[in-house]
Coordinates of C-alpha atoms and ligand atoms in Angstrom, one line a residue:
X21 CA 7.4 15.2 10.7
X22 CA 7.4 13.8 7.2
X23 CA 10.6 14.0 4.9
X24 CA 8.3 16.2 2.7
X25 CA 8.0 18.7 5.9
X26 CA 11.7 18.2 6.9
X27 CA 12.3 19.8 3.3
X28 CA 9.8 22.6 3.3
X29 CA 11.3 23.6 6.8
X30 CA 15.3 23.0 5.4
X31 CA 13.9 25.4 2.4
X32 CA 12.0 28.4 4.3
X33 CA 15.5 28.7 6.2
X34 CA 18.1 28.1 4.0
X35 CA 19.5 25.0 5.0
X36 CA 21.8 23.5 2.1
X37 CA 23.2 20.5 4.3
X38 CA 21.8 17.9 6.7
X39 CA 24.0 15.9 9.0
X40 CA 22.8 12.6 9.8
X41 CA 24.6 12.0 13.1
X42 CA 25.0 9.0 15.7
X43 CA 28.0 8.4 18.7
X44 CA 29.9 5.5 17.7
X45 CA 31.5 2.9 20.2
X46 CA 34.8 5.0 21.2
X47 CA 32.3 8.0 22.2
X48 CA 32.7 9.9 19.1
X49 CA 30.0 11.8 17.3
X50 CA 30.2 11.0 13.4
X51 CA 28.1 11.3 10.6
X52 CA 27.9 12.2 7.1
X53 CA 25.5 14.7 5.7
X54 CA 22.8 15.4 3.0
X55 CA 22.3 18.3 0.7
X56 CA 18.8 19.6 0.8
X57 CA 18.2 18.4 -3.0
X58 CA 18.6 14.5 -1.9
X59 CA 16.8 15.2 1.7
X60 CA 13.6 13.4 0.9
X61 CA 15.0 10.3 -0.7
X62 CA 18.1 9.9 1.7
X63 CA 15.4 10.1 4.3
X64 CA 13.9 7.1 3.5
X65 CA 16.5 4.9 1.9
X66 CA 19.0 6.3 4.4
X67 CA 22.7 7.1 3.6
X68 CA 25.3 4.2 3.1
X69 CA 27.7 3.2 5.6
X70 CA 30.0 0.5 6.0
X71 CA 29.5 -2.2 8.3
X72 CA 33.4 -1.4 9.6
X73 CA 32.3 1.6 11.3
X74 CA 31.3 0.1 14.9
X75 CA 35.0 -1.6 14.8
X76 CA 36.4 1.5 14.3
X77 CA 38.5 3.6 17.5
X78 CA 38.3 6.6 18.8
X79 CA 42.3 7.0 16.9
X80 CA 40.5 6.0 14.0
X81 CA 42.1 2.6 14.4
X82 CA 40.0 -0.1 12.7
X83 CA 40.1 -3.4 14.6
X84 CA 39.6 -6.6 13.7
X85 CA 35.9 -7.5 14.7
X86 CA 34.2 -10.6 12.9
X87 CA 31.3 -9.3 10.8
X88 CA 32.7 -5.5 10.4
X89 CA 35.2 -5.8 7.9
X90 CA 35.6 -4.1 4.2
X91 CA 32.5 -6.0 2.7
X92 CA 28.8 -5.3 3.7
X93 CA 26.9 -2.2 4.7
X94 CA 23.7 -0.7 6.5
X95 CA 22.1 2.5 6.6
X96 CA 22.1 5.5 8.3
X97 CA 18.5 6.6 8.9
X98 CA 17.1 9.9 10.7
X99 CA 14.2 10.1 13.2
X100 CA 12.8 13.2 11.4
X101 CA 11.5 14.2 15.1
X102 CA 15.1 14.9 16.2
X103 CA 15.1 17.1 13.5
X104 CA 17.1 20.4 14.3
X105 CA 18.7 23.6 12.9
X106 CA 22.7 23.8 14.3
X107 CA 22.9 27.4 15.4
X108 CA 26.7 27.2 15.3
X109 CA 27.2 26.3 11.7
X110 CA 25.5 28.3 9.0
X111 CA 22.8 26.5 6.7
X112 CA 23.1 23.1 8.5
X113 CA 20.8 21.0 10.1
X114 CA 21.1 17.7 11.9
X115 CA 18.7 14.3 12.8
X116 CA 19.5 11.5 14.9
X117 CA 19.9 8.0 13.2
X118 CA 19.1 4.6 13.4
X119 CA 21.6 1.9 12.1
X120 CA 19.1 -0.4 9.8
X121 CA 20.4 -3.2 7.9
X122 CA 19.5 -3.0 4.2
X123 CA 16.7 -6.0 4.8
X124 CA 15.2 -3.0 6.8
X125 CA 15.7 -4.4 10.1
X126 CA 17.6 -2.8 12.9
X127 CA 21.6 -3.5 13.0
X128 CA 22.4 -5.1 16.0
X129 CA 25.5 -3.1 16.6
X130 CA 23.5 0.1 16.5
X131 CA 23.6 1.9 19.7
X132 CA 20.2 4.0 19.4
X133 CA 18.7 0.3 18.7
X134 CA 20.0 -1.2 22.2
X135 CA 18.8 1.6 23.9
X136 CA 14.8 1.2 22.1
X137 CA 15.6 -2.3 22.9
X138 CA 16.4 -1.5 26.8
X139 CA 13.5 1.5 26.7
X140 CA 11.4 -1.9 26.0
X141 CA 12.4 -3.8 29.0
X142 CA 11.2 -1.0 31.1
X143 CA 8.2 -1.4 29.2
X144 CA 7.4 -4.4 29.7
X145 CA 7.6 -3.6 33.3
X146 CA 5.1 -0.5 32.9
X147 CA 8.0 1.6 33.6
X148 CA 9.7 4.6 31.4
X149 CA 13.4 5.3 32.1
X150 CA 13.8 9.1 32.1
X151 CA 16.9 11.0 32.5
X152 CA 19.1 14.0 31.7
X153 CA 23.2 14.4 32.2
X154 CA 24.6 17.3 34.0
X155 CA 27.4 18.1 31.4
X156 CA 30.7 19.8 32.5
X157 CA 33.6 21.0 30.7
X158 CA 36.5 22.8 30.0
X159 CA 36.2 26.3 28.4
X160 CA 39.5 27.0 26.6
X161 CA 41.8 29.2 24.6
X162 CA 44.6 28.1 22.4
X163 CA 48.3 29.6 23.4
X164 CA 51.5 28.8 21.8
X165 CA 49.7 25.9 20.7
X166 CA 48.5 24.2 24.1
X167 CA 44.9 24.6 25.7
X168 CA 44.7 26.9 28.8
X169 CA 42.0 27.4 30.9
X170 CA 39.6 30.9 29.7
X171 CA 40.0 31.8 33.1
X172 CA 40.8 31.1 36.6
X173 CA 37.6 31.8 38.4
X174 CA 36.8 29.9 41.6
X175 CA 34.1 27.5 41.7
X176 CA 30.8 29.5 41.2
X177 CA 32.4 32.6 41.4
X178 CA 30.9 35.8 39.9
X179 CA 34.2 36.1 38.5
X180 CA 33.5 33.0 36.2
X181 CA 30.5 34.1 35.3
X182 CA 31.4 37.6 34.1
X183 CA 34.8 35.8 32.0
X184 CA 31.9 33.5 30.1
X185 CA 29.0 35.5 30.0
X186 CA 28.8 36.2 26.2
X187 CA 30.0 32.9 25.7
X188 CA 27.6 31.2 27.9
X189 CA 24.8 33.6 26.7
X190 CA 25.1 31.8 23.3
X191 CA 25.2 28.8 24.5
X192 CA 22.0 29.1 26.5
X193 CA 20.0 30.9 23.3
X194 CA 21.4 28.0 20.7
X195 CA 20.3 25.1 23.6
X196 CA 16.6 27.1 23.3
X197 CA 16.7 27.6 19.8
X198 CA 17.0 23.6 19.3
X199 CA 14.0 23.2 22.0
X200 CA 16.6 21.8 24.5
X201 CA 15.7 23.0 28.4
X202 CA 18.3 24.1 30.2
X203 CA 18.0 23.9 34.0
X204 CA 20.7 25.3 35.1
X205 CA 24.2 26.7 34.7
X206 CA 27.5 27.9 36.9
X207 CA 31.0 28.1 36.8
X208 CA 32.4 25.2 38.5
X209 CA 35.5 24.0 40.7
X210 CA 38.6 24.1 38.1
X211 CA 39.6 27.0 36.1
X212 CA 37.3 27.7 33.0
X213 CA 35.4 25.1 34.0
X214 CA 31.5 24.8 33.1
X215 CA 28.6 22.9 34.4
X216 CA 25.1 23.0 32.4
X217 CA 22.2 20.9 33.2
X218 CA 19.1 20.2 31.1
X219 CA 16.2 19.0 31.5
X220 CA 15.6 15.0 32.0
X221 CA 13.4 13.2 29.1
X222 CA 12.7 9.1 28.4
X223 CA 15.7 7.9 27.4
X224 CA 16.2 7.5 23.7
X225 CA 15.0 11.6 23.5
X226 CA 17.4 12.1 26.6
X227 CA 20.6 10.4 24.5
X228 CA 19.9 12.3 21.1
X229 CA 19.8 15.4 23.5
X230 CA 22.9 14.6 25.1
X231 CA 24.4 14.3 21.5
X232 CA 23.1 17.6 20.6
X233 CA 24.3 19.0 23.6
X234 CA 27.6 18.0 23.4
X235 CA 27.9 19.1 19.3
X236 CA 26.4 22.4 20.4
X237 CA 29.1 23.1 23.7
X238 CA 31.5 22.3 21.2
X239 CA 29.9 24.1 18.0
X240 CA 29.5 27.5 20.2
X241 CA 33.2 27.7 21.4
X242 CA 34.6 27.4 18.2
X243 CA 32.3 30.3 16.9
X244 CA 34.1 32.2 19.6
X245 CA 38.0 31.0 18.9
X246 CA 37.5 28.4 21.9
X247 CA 37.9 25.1 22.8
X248 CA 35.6 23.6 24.8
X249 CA 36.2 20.0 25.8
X250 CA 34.4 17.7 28.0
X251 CA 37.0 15.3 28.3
X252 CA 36.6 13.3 31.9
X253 CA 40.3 15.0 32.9
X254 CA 41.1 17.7 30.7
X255 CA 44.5 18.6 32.6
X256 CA 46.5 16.9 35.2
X257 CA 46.1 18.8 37.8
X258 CA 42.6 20.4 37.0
X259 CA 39.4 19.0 38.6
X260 CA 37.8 16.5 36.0
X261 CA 34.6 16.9 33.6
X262 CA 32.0 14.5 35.1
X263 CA 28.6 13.9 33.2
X264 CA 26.5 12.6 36.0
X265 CA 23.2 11.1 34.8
X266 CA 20.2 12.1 36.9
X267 CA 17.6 9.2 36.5
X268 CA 14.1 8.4 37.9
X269 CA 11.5 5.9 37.1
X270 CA 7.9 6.5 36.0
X271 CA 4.6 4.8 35.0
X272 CA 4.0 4.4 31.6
X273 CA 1.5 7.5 31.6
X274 CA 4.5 9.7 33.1
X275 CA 2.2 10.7 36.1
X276 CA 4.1 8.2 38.7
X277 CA 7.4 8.6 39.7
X278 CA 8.1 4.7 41.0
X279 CA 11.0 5.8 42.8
X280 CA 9.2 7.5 45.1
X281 CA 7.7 6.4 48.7
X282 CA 7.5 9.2 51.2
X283 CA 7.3 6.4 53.4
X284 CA 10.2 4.6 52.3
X285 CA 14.2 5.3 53.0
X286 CA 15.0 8.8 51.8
X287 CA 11.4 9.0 50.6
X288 CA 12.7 6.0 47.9
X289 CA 10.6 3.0 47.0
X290 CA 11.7 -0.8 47.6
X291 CA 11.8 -0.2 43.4
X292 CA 14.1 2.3 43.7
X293 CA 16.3 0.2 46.0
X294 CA 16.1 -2.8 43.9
X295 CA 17.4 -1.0 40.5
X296 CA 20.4 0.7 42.9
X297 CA 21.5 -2.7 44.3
X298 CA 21.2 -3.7 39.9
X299 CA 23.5 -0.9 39.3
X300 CA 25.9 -1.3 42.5
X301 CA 26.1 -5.1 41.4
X302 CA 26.7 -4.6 38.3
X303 CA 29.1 -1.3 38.4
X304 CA 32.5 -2.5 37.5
X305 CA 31.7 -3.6 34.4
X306 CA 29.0 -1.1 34.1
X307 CA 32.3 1.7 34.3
X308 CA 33.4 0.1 30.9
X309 CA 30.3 1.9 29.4
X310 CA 29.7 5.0 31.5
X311 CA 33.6 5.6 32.3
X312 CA 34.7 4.0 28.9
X313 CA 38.2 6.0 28.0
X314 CA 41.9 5.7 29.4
X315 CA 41.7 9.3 30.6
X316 CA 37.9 8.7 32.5
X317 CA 39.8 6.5 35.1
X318 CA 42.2 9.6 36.0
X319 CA 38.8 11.5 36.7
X320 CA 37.4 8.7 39.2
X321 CA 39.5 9.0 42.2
X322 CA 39.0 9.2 46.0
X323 CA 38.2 12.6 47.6
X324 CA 37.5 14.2 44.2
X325 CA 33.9 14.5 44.3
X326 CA 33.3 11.8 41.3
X327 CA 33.1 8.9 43.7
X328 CA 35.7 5.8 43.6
X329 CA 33.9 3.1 45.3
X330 CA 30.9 1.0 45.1
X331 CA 28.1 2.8 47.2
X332 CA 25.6 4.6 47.7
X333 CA 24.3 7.2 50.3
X334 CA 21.9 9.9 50.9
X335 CA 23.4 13.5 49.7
X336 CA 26.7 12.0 49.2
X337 CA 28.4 13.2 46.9
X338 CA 31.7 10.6 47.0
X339 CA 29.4 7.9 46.2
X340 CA 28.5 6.2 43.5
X341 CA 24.9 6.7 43.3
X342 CA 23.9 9.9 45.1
X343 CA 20.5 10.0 46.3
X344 CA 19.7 14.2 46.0
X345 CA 17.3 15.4 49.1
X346 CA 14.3 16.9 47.0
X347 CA 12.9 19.7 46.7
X348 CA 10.0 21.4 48.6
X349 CA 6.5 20.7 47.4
X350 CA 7.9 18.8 44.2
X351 CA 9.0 15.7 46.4
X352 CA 7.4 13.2 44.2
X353 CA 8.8 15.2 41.4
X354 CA 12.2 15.9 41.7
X355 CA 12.7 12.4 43.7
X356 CA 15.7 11.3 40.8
X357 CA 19.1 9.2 41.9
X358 CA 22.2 10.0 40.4
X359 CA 25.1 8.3 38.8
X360 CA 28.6 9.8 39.4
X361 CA 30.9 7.7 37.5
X362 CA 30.3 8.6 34.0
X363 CA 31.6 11.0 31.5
X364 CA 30.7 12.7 28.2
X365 CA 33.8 10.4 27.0
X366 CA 30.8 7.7 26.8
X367 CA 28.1 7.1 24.4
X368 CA 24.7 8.1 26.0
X369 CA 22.8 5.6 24.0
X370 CA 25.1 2.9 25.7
X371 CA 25.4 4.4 28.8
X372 CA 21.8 5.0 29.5
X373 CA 20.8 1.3 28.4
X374 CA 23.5 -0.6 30.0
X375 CA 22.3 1.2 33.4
X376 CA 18.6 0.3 32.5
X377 CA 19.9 -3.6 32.2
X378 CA 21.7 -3.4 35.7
X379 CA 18.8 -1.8 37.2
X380 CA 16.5 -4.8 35.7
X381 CA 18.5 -7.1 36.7
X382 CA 18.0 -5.7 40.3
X383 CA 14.1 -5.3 40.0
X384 CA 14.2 -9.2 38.9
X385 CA 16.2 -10.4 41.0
X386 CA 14.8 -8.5 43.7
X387 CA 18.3 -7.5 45.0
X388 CA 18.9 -5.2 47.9
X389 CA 21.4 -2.6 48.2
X390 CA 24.2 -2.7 51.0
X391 CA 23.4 0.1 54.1
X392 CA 24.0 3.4 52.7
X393 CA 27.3 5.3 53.4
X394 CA 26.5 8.6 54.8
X395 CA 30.0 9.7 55.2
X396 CA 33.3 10.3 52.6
X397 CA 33.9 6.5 52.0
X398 CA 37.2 7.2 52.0
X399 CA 37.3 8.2 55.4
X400 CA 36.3 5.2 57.0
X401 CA 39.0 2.7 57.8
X402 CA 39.5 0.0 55.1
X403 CA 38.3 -3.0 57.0
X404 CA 34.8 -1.3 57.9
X405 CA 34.4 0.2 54.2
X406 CA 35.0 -3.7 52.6
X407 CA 32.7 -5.0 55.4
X408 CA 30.4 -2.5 53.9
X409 CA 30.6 -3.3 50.7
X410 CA 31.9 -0.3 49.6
X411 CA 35.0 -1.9 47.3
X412 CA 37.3 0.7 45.4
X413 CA 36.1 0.1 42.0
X414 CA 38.1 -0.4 38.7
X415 CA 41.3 1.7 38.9
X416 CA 41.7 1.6 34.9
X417 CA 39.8 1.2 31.8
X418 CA 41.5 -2.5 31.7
X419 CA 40.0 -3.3 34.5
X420 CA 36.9 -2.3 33.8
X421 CA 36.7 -3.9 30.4
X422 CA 38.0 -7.1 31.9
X423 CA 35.2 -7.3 34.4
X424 CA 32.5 -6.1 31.6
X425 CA 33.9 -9.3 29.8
X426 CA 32.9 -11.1 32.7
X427 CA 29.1 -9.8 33.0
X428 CA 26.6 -11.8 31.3
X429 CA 23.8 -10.0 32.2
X430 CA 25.4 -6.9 30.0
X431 CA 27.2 -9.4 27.4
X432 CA 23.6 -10.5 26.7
X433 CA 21.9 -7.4 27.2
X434 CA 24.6 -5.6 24.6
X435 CA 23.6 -8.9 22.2
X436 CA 27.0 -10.7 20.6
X437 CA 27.7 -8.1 18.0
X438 CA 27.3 -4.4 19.9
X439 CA 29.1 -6.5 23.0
X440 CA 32.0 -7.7 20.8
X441 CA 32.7 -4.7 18.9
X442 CA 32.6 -2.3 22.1
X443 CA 35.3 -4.5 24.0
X444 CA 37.3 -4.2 20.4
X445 CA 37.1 -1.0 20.3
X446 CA 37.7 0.4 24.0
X447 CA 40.3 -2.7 24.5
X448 CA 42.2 -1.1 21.7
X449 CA 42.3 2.4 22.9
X450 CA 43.4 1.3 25.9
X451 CA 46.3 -0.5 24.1
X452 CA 47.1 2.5 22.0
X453 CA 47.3 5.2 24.7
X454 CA 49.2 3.1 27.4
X455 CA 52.1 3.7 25.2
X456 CA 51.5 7.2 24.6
X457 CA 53.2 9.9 26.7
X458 CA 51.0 11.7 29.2
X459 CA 51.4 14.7 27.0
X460 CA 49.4 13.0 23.8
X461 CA 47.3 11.0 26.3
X462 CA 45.9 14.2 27.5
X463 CA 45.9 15.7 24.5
X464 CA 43.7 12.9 22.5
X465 CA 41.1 13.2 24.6
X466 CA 41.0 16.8 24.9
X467 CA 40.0 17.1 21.4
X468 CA 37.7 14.3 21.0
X469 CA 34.9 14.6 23.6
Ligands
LIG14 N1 33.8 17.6 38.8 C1 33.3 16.5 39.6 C2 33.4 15.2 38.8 O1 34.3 15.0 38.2 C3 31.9 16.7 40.2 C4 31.8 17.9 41.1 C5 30.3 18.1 41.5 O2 29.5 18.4 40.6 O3 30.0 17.8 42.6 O4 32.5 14.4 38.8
LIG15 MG1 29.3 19.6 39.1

């Protein structure tokens, strides 16, 4: 679409505002918007925004990072194709943005740019990285002013269904309304707990969809005197909100799914095997982008269905990457692999690159994948599960950081500036909330993500 037809659209329904939206660094969704009157022009010069944003936490803590401090600034630009009307807030509509430097050239600490830039490598490679994330949360009411579950249905329980069903039913028809496809949805394991899964696109589309997604959970609940939160542990005791991503590989005319070999392992191609031994290499540091806040690590623990150690395995669902069995007569099709550890506390455009870089990595080093683990890893006795390979991964967002810190292959793939800010900025929140009580700890990330 043009600006001209953004406007004529924003006009024929009313819509005074336009948020200009992106996911910063610490996960959070931020923008700033503009009214219909200035649509056109802010369209193509962009809206202002200062450098410091990228260095800024997810307290709203700015830290020091060379480069984003009080002087300089770039601009917020919108991919008029992301273009949408926000069902959940009257009059308003909302566009994805790039972050372009004012000599018109994209910012190197924009997020949406490293992805296009990872989108690229695959490329190169005659590939298209396509996925989707498989969002759950928390559906909750506000009592004596703490969050309590909506309900305490068991895990896809009719019971859950019936306690959400006008809430869900709005979320379904405002997902639609923006053209997003939902897949699927059910109550799941912890009390007023959610699980919606849409459908998987290439990956830039798949991250502004994820953003949308996330507004729009969030957006919908409120409407209803909710709180919906897809924090990665929203209580202590309650099973945590994964986002798994679901990824598969295609040719560049989207009629080949590379992952696919019916006469391969698990029908997967020696491609397919290279990018998982990419990721498996590559996952402890990867976790500081996928599983990137204090609370994601009290999510990713063994025996809780979000995996905890490096692996992989056919159906499993404690490893790492799951390999799902497909489904009849849509085996090429629905051949996809799955990544466990990650959250909605991460920012998709991060996430979804950093994975394509380890998976790169893989595919050019020709790497191969330890034996699968077709069992609970945790089950096995230690000494087999190291001589596997399957090594309990980073117990806290520290360690995590510290071994992304340690990876050059996604130091250079982040480029110096995105790279230096994100360790700023998640090194910091992992300073300020190890010396918060658990109370606040819980409690910050309930309301962010
Ligand atoms: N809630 C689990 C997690 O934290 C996932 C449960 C499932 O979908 O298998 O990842
Ligand atoms: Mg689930």
């Amino acid at each position: 679409m043009t600006p001209e037809e953004v406007e004529a659209v924003c006009r024929e329904r009313g819509i005074r505002l336009v948020r200009f939206l992106y996911c910063d660094n610490g996960g959070i969704i931020r923008g700033k918007a503009a009214h219909v009157d200035r649509l056109v022009d802010r369209m193509r010069t962009g809206i202002g925004l200062t450098v410091a944003m990228q260095a800024m936490n997810s307290l709203d803590q700015l830290q020091p990072v060379d480069g984003m401090g009080p002087v300089g600034e770039i601009r917020l630009v919108p991919d008029p194709d992301t273009f949408t009307i926000l069902p959940y807030a009257p009059d308003t509509g909302a566009m994805l943005v790039d972050h372009v430097r004012l000599d018109g050239e994209p910012y190197e600490a924009g997020p949406r740019n490293f992805l296009r830039r990872m989108s690229d490598r695959m490329a190169e490679r005659g590939m298209v990285f396509s996925c989707a994330v498989e969002n759950e949360w928390s559906q909750a009411l506000v009592e004596d002013g703490r969050y309590v579950p909506v309900d305490e249905s068991l895990c896809f329980s009719t019971v859950g269904f019936t306690a959400t069903a006008g809430a869900t039913d709005d979320l379904v028809a405002a997902l639609e309304q923006q053209g997003i496809d939902v897949e699927q949805y059910y109550p799941e394991l912890g009390h007023g707990q959610q699980e919606l899964s849409v459908a998987p696109r290439p990956a830039v589309q798949a991250a502004d969809i994820q953003i949308l997604v996330r507004e729009t959970i969030r957006g919908v609940a409120a409407g209803r005197g909710l709180v919906a939160s897809l924090a990665p542990k929203p209580w202590p005791d309650a099973a945590g909100n994964g986002g798994h991503i679901h990824f598969s590989l295609w040719d560049s005319a989207g009629e080949r799914n590379v992952l696919h070999d019916p006469t391969g392992r698990f029908g997967l191609s020696t491609t397919a095997e290279r990018f998982i031994a990419g990721i498996l290499a590559h996952l402890p540091a990867l976790l500081a982008i996928t599983a990137p806040s204090f609370n994601s690590y009290r999510r990713l623990l063994p025996q809780h269905w979000s995996s905890a150690f490096v692996c992989w395995g056919p159906d499993n669902r404690e490893a790492s990457i799951r390999v799902p069995s497909t489904f009849w007569g849509m085996e090429e099709r629905s051949t996809n692999l799955e990544l466990k550890p990650t959250d909605a506390s991460c920012n998709p455009y991060l996430a979804f690159g950093a994975l394509i870089a380890a998976g790169v990595d893989g595919l050019a080093q020709e790497l191969q994948p330890p034996e699968p683990i077709d069992v609970d890893p945790a089950t096995l006795p230690d000494r087999e599960r190291e001589a596997a390979g399957a090594h309990r991964y980073p117990e806290t967002l520290q360690e995590a950081i510290t071994a992304l810190e340690r990876d050059d292959v996604l130091l250079d793939a982040l480029g110096d500036l995105l790279a230096r800010s994100f360790l700023a900025v998640r090194r910091s929140e992992w300073e300020a909330y190890s010396a918060m009580d658990e109370d606040d700890q819980y409690r910050g990330h309930f309301l962010k993500y």
